[in-house]
Amino acid sequence: MALRDKIILEEICDNDINGLFTCYSNHEATDILRESIKMKEEKTGVKYVAKIKDALDTVGFITLKRYNSTHSRAEIDF
């Protein structure tokens, strides 16, 4: 089974903070969550947490940013 088949993406929410702490420093994890909230409020992008499918362990995150609804496109950061 390929790695891509083992990872799931879910929109970041408050419940993901502990998983983010396992991958990043407290400051980085807090910033990721804060940025996610701001981007959602401003409708400029969305952050997704990457998890191992079976264990649901957090392994990172990706960001869809600079969302343009007129042209239905966004950039991906990971």
Tab-separated table of N, CA, C and O in Angstrom:
chain	number	residue	atom	x	y	z
A	1	MET	N	0.847	-1.175	0.000
A	1	MET	CA	0.000	0.000	0.000
A	1	MET	C	0.900	1.248	0.000
A	1	MET	O	1.809	1.363	0.813
A	2	ALA	N	0.635	2.164	-0.894
A	2	ALA	CA	1.427	3.392	-1.010
A	2	ALA	C	1.133	4.328	0.150
A	2	ALA	O	0.042	4.303	0.738
A	3	LEU	N	2.113	5.161	0.472
A	3	LEU	CA	1.948	6.122	1.568
A	3	LEU	C	0.726	6.996	1.357
A	3	LEU	O	-0.001	7.298	2.288
A	4	ARG	N	0.458	7.401	0.116
A	4	ARG	CA	-0.693	8.272	-0.154
A	4	ARG	C	-2.008	7.606	0.244
A	4	ARG	O	-2.993	8.278	0.502
A	5	ASP	N	-2.032	6.280	0.261
A	5	ASP	CA	-3.237	5.559	0.654
A	5	ASP	C	-3.382	5.442	2.164
A	5	ASP	O	-4.406	4.980	2.653
A	6	LYS	N	-2.341	5.827	2.902
A	6	LYS	CA	-2.359	5.704	4.356
A	6	LYS	C	-2.602	7.031	5.063
A	6	LYS	O	-2.746	7.066	6.274
A	7	ILE	N	-2.620	8.130	4.323
A	7	ILE	CA	-2.767	9.458	4.937
A	7	ILE	C	-4.123	10.042	4.585
A	7	ILE	O	-4.573	9.967	3.438
A	8	ILE	N	-4.775	10.617	5.589
A	8	ILE	CA	-6.036	11.321	5.365
A	8	ILE	C	-5.842	12.788	5.727
A	8	ILE	O	-4.981	13.131	6.544
A	9	LEU	N	-6.631	13.650	5.127
A	9	LEU	CA	-6.609	15.082	5.419
A	9	LEU	C	-7.952	15.475	5.993
A	9	LEU	O	-8.997	15.093	5.472
A	10	GLU	N	-7.910	16.244	7.081
A	10	GLU	CA	-9.126	16.773	7.705
A	10	GLU	C	-8.895	18.237	8.000
A	10	GLU	O	-7.788	18.632	8.376
A	11	GLU	N	-9.922	19.047	7.840
A	11	GLU	CA	-9.782	20.462	8.161
A	11	GLU	C	-9.374	20.609	9.622
A	11	GLU	O	-9.931	19.952	10.510
A	12	ILE	N	-8.378	21.453	9.874
A	12	ILE	CA	-7.886	21.647	11.247
A	12	ILE	C	-8.973	22.255	12.114
A	12	ILE	O	-9.666	23.182	11.713
A	13	CYS	N	-9.105	21.709	13.330
A	13	CYS	CA	-10.034	22.253	14.318
A	13	CYS	C	-9.320	22.279	15.671
A	13	CYS	O	-8.201	21.795	15.809
A	14	ASP	N	-9.971	22.854	16.662
A	14	ASP	CA	-9.378	22.976	18.001
A	14	ASP	C	-8.928	21.629	18.563
A	14	ASP	O	-7.944	21.556	19.296
A	15	ASN	N	-9.630	20.559	18.221
A	15	ASN	CA	-9.301	19.233	18.747
A	15	ASN	C	-7.969	18.694	18.231
A	15	ASN	O	-7.447	17.718	18.771
A	16	ASP	N	-7.401	19.314	17.212
A	16	ASP	CA	-6.145	18.839	16.629
A	16	ASP	C	-4.908	19.406	17.308
A	16	ASP	O	-3.794	19.046	16.957
A	17	ILE	N	-5.077	20.276	18.281
A	17	ILE	CA	-3.929	20.966	18.884
A	17	ILE	C	-2.935	19.982	19.505
A	17	ILE	O	-1.730	20.139	19.339
A	18	ASN	N	-3.408	18.952	20.189
A	18	ASN	CA	-2.484	17.994	20.810
A	18	ASN	C	-1.680	17.232	19.768
A	18	ASN	O	-0.486	16.987	19.952
A	19	GLY	N	-2.303	16.860	18.666
A	19	GLY	CA	-1.585	16.203	17.595
A	19	GLY	C	-0.538	17.115	16.972
A	19	GLY	O	0.557	16.668	16.627
A	20	LEU	N	-0.872	18.393	16.839
A	20	LEU	CA	0.093	19.359	16.303
A	20	LEU	C	1.264	19.538	17.261
A	20	LEU	O	2.402	19.714	16.824
A	21	PHE	N	0.999	19.474	18.567
A	21	PHE	CA	2.086	19.580	19.553
A	21	PHE	C	3.094	18.444	19.408
A	21	PHE	O	4.268	18.608	19.723
A	22	THR	N	2.652	17.265	18.934
A	22	THR	CA	3.582	16.145	18.768
A	22	THR	C	4.539	16.373	17.598
A	22	THR	O	5.614	15.784	17.568
A	23	CYS	N	4.144	17.205	16.647
A	23	CYS	CA	4.964	17.464	15.454
A	23	CYS	C	5.720	18.785	15.509
A	23	CYS	O	6.754	18.923	14.856
A	24	TYR	N	5.183	19.733	16.233
A	24	TYR	CA	5.727	21.094	16.229
A	24	TYR	C	5.866	21.614	17.655
A	24	TYR	O	5.248	21.086	18.579
A	25	SER	N	6.637	22.675	17.817
A	25	SER	CA	6.767	23.291	19.136
A	25	SER	C	5.417	23.894	19.542
A	25	SER	O	4.532	24.085	18.705
A	26	ASN	N	5.267	24.190	20.820
A	26	ASN	CA	4.023	24.791	21.296
A	26	ASN	C	3.710	26.075	20.540
A	26	ASN	O	2.566	26.322	20.166
A	27	HIS	N	4.743	26.883	20.323
A	27	HIS	CA	4.552	28.158	19.619
A	27	HIS	C	4.089	27.908	18.180
A	27	HIS	O	3.146	28.555	17.705
A	28	GLU	N	4.743	26.980	17.482
A	28	GLU	CA	4.376	26.688	16.090
A	28	GLU	C	2.960	26.127	15.993
A	28	GLU	O	2.183	26.538	15.128
A	29	ALA	N	2.622	25.194	16.875
A	29	ALA	CA	1.290	24.586	16.858
A	29	ALA	C	0.210	25.631	17.118
A	29	ALA	O	-0.826	25.640	16.446
A	30	THR	N	0.468	26.511	18.066
A	30	THR	CA	-0.492	27.576	18.372
A	30	THR	C	-0.649	28.506	17.177
A	30	THR	O	-1.763	28.906	16.830
A	31	ASP	N	0.459	28.839	16.514
A	31	ASP	CA	0.409	29.702	15.333
A	31	ASP	C	-0.373	29.049	14.195
A	31	ASP	O	-1.139	29.712	13.500
A	32	ILE	N	-0.171	27.743	13.999
A	32	ILE	CA	-0.889	27.022	12.947
A	32	ILE	C	-2.384	27.110	13.185
A	32	ILE	O	-3.158	27.412	12.272
A	33	LEU	N	-2.805	26.867	14.419
A	33	LEU	CA	-4.226	26.922	14.749
A	33	LEU	C	-4.763	28.339	14.606
A	33	LEU	O	-5.832	28.551	14.023
A	34	ARG	N	-4.026	29.315	15.082
A	34	ARG	CA	-4.438	30.725	14.989
A	34	ARG	C	-4.573	31.156	13.520
A	34	ARG	O	-5.553	31.795	13.132
A	35	GLU	N	-3.587	30.789	12.697
A	35	GLU	CA	-3.638	31.118	11.263
A	35	GLU	C	-4.833	30.450	10.593
A	35	GLU	O	-5.479	31.039	9.722
A	36	SER	N	-5.113	29.218	10.987
A	36	SER	CA	-6.240	28.490	10.416
A	36	SER	C	-7.557	29.210	10.693
A	36	SER	O	-8.392	29.373	9.794
A	37	ILE	N	-7.732	29.656	11.916
A	37	ILE	CA	-8.948	30.382	12.294
A	37	ILE	C	-9.063	31.678	11.499
A	37	ILE	O	-10.119	32.004	10.952
A	38	LYS	N	-7.956	32.416	11.404
A	38	LYS	CA	-7.952	33.694	10.682
A	38	LYS	C	-8.265	33.501	9.203
A	38	LYS	O	-9.075	34.229	8.626
A	39	MET	N	-7.635	32.502	8.574
A	39	MET	CA	-7.864	32.246	7.158
A	39	MET	C	-9.319	31.872	6.894
A	39	MET	O	-9.905	32.292	5.896
A	40	LYS	N	-9.894	31.093	7.799
A	40	LYS	CA	-11.287	30.687	7.627
A	40	LYS	C	-12.217	31.894	7.750
A	40	LYS	O	-13.146	32.053	6.952
A	41	GLU	N	-11.960	32.750	8.744
A	41	GLU	CA	-12.784	33.950	8.931
A	41	GLU	C	-12.694	34.887	7.733
A	41	GLU	O	-13.684	35.472	7.318
A	42	GLU	N	-11.483	35.042	7.189
A	42	GLU	CA	-11.261	35.959	6.068
A	42	GLU	C	-11.547	35.322	4.708
A	42	GLU	O	-11.477	35.992	3.680
A	43	LYS	N	-11.837	34.014	4.731
A	43	LYS	CA	-12.104	33.258	3.504
A	43	LYS	C	-10.950	33.363	2.506
A	43	LYS	O	-11.156	33.504	1.293
A	44	THR	N	-9.715	33.260	3.033
A	44	THR	CA	-8.530	33.335	2.181
A	44	THR	C	-7.840	31.984	2.018
A	44	THR	O	-6.886	31.872	1.255
A	45	GLY	N	-8.298	30.982	2.733
A	45	GLY	CA	-7.694	29.660	2.628
A	45	GLY	C	-8.171	28.751	3.742
A	45	GLY	O	-9.013	29.131	4.553
A	46	VAL	N	-7.606	27.550	3.752
A	46	VAL	CA	-7.963	26.578	4.782
A	46	VAL	C	-6.759	25.672	5.030
A	46	VAL	O	-5.987	25.388	4.123
A	47	LYS	N	-6.584	25.258	6.273
A	47	LYS	CA	-5.508	24.345	6.646
A	47	LYS	C	-6.110	22.974	6.950
A	47	LYS	O	-7.181	22.862	7.533
A	48	TYR	N	-5.376	21.943	6.512
A	48	TYR	CA	-5.783	20.564	6.762
A	48	TYR	C	-4.694	19.861	7.534
A	48	TYR	O	-3.509	20.005	7.236
A	49	VAL	N	-5.085	19.076	8.532
A	49	VAL	CA	-4.141	18.260	9.274
A	49	VAL	C	-4.019	16.922	8.536
A	49	VAL	O	-5.001	16.397	8.015
A	50	ALA	N	-2.783	16.437	8.430
A	50	ALA	CA	-2.524	15.139	7.799
A	50	ALA	C	-2.372	14.099	8.901
A	50	ALA	O	-1.602	14.290	9.836
A	51	LYS	N	-3.113	13.005	8.780
A	51	LYS	CA	-3.099	11.946	9.800
A	51	LYS	C	-2.908	10.592	9.138
A	51	LYS	O	-3.346	10.369	8.013
A	52	ILE	N	-2.260	9.687	9.874
A	52	ILE	CA	-2.167	8.295	9.435
A	52	ILE	C	-3.557	7.679	9.584
A	52	ILE	O	-4.162	7.758	10.655
A	53	LYS	N	-4.060	7.089	8.526
A	53	LYS	CA	-5.451	6.640	8.460
A	53	LYS	C	-5.861	5.729	9.614
A	53	LYS	O	-6.852	5.976	10.281
A	54	ASP	N	-5.113	4.677	9.882
A	54	ASP	CA	-5.536	3.697	10.888
A	54	ASP	C	-5.347	4.180	12.316
A	54	ASP	O	-6.177	3.935	13.179
A	55	ALA	N	-4.250	4.879	12.586
A	55	ALA	CA	-3.933	5.298	13.952
A	55	ALA	C	-4.432	6.701	14.266
A	55	ALA	O	-4.533	7.078	15.431
A	56	LEU	N	-4.717	7.497	13.233
A	56	LEU	CA	-5.107	8.905	13.367
A	56	LEU	C	-4.034	9.746	14.055
A	56	LEU	O	-4.329	10.750	14.685
A	57	ASP	N	-2.768	9.332	13.935
A	57	ASP	CA	-1.649	10.119	14.455
A	57	ASP	C	-1.374	11.273	13.499
A	57	ASP	O	-1.315	11.084	12.280
A	58	THR	N	-1.189	12.463	14.042
A	58	THR	CA	-0.891	13.637	13.228
A	58	THR	C	0.540	13.559	12.726
A	58	THR	O	1.463	13.287	13.487
A	59	VAL	N	0.723	13.812	11.429
A	59	VAL	CA	2.058	13.787	10.836
A	59	VAL	C	2.420	15.114	10.168
A	59	VAL	O	3.531	15.276	9.682
A	60	GLY	N	1.495	16.069	10.150
A	60	GLY	CA	1.778	17.371	9.549
A	60	GLY	C	0.508	18.077	9.141
A	60	GLY	O	-0.583	17.734	9.594
A	61	PHE	N	0.659	19.070	8.283
A	61	PHE	CA	-0.498	19.800	7.786
A	61	PHE	C	-0.184	20.364	6.406
A	61	PHE	O	0.965	20.465	6.006
A	62	ILE	N	-1.245	20.713	5.667
A	62	ILE	CA	-1.095	21.423	4.408
A	62	ILE	C	-2.023	22.624	4.442
A	62	ILE	O	-2.968	22.676	5.223
A	63	THR	N	-1.744	23.571	3.588
A	63	THR	CA	-2.555	24.780	3.515
A	63	THR	C	-2.973	25.028	2.077
A	63	THR	O	-2.150	24.981	1.172
A	64	LEU	N	-4.260	25.261	1.878
A	64	LEU	CA	-4.756	25.805	0.621
A	64	LEU	C	-4.874	27.295	0.866
A	64	LEU	O	-5.640	27.726	1.723
A	65	LYS	N	-4.093	28.089	0.146
A	65	LYS	CA	-4.078	29.525	0.419
A	65	LYS	C	-4.313	30.319	-0.859
A	65	LYS	O	-4.295	29.764	-1.958
A	66	ARG	N	-4.492	31.596	-0.668
A	66	ARG	CA	-4.771	32.516	-1.777
A	66	ARG	C	-5.930	32.001	-2.614
A	66	ARG	O	-5.891	32.023	-3.844
A	67	TYR	N	-6.961	31.543	-1.932
A	67	TYR	CA	-8.139	31.031	-2.626
A	67	TYR	C	-8.792	32.144	-3.422
A	67	TYR	O	-8.999	33.239	-2.922
A	68	ASN	N	-9.095	31.863	-4.660
A	68	ASN	CA	-9.731	32.819	-5.550
A	68	ASN	C	-11.029	32.194	-6.039
A	68	ASN	O	-11.012	31.313	-6.897
A	69	SER	N	-12.156	32.648	-5.507
A	69	SER	CA	-13.440	32.051	-5.860
A	69	SER	C	-13.853	32.392	-7.289
A	69	SER	O	-14.561	31.617	-7.929
A	70	THR	N	-13.404	33.518	-7.802
A	70	THR	CA	-13.737	33.905	-9.171
A	70	THR	C	-13.164	32.903	-10.165
A	70	THR	O	-13.826	32.494	-11.117
A	71	HIS	N	-11.934	32.485	-9.932
A	71	HIS	CA	-11.269	31.562	-10.854
A	71	HIS	C	-11.203	30.136	-10.314
A	71	HIS	O	-10.587	29.272	-10.940
A	72	SER	N	-11.808	29.895	-9.151
A	72	SER	CA	-11.849	28.569	-8.531
A	72	SER	C	-10.467	27.922	-8.469
A	72	SER	O	-10.250	26.804	-8.946
A	73	ARG	N	-9.519	28.626	-7.849
A	73	ARG	CA	-8.178	28.080	-7.710
A	73	ARG	C	-7.569	28.503	-6.384
A	73	ARG	O	-8.012	29.448	-5.750
A	74	ALA	N	-6.548	27.749	-5.979
A	74	ALA	CA	-5.832	28.027	-4.748
A	74	ALA	C	-4.412	27.496	-4.898
A	74	ALA	O	-4.130	26.709	-5.794
A	75	GLU	N	-3.522	27.931	-4.012
A	75	GLU	CA	-2.168	27.407	-3.969
A	75	GLU	C	-2.051	26.461	-2.783
A	75	GLU	O	-2.723	26.633	-1.782
A	76	ILE	N	-1.195	25.460	-2.912
A	76	ILE	CA	-1.004	24.476	-1.845
A	76	ILE	C	0.360	24.694	-1.216
A	76	ILE	O	1.359	24.783	-1.913
A	77	ASP	N	0.386	24.778	0.110
A	77	ASP	CA	1.624	24.837	0.908
A	77	ASP	C	1.681	23.568	1.740
A	77	ASP	O	0.682	23.152	2.312
A	78	PHE	N	2.845	22.971	1.840
A	78	PHE	CA	3.001	21.817	2.719
A	78	PHE	C	4.382	21.782	3.289
A	78	PHE	O	5.257	22.488	2.887
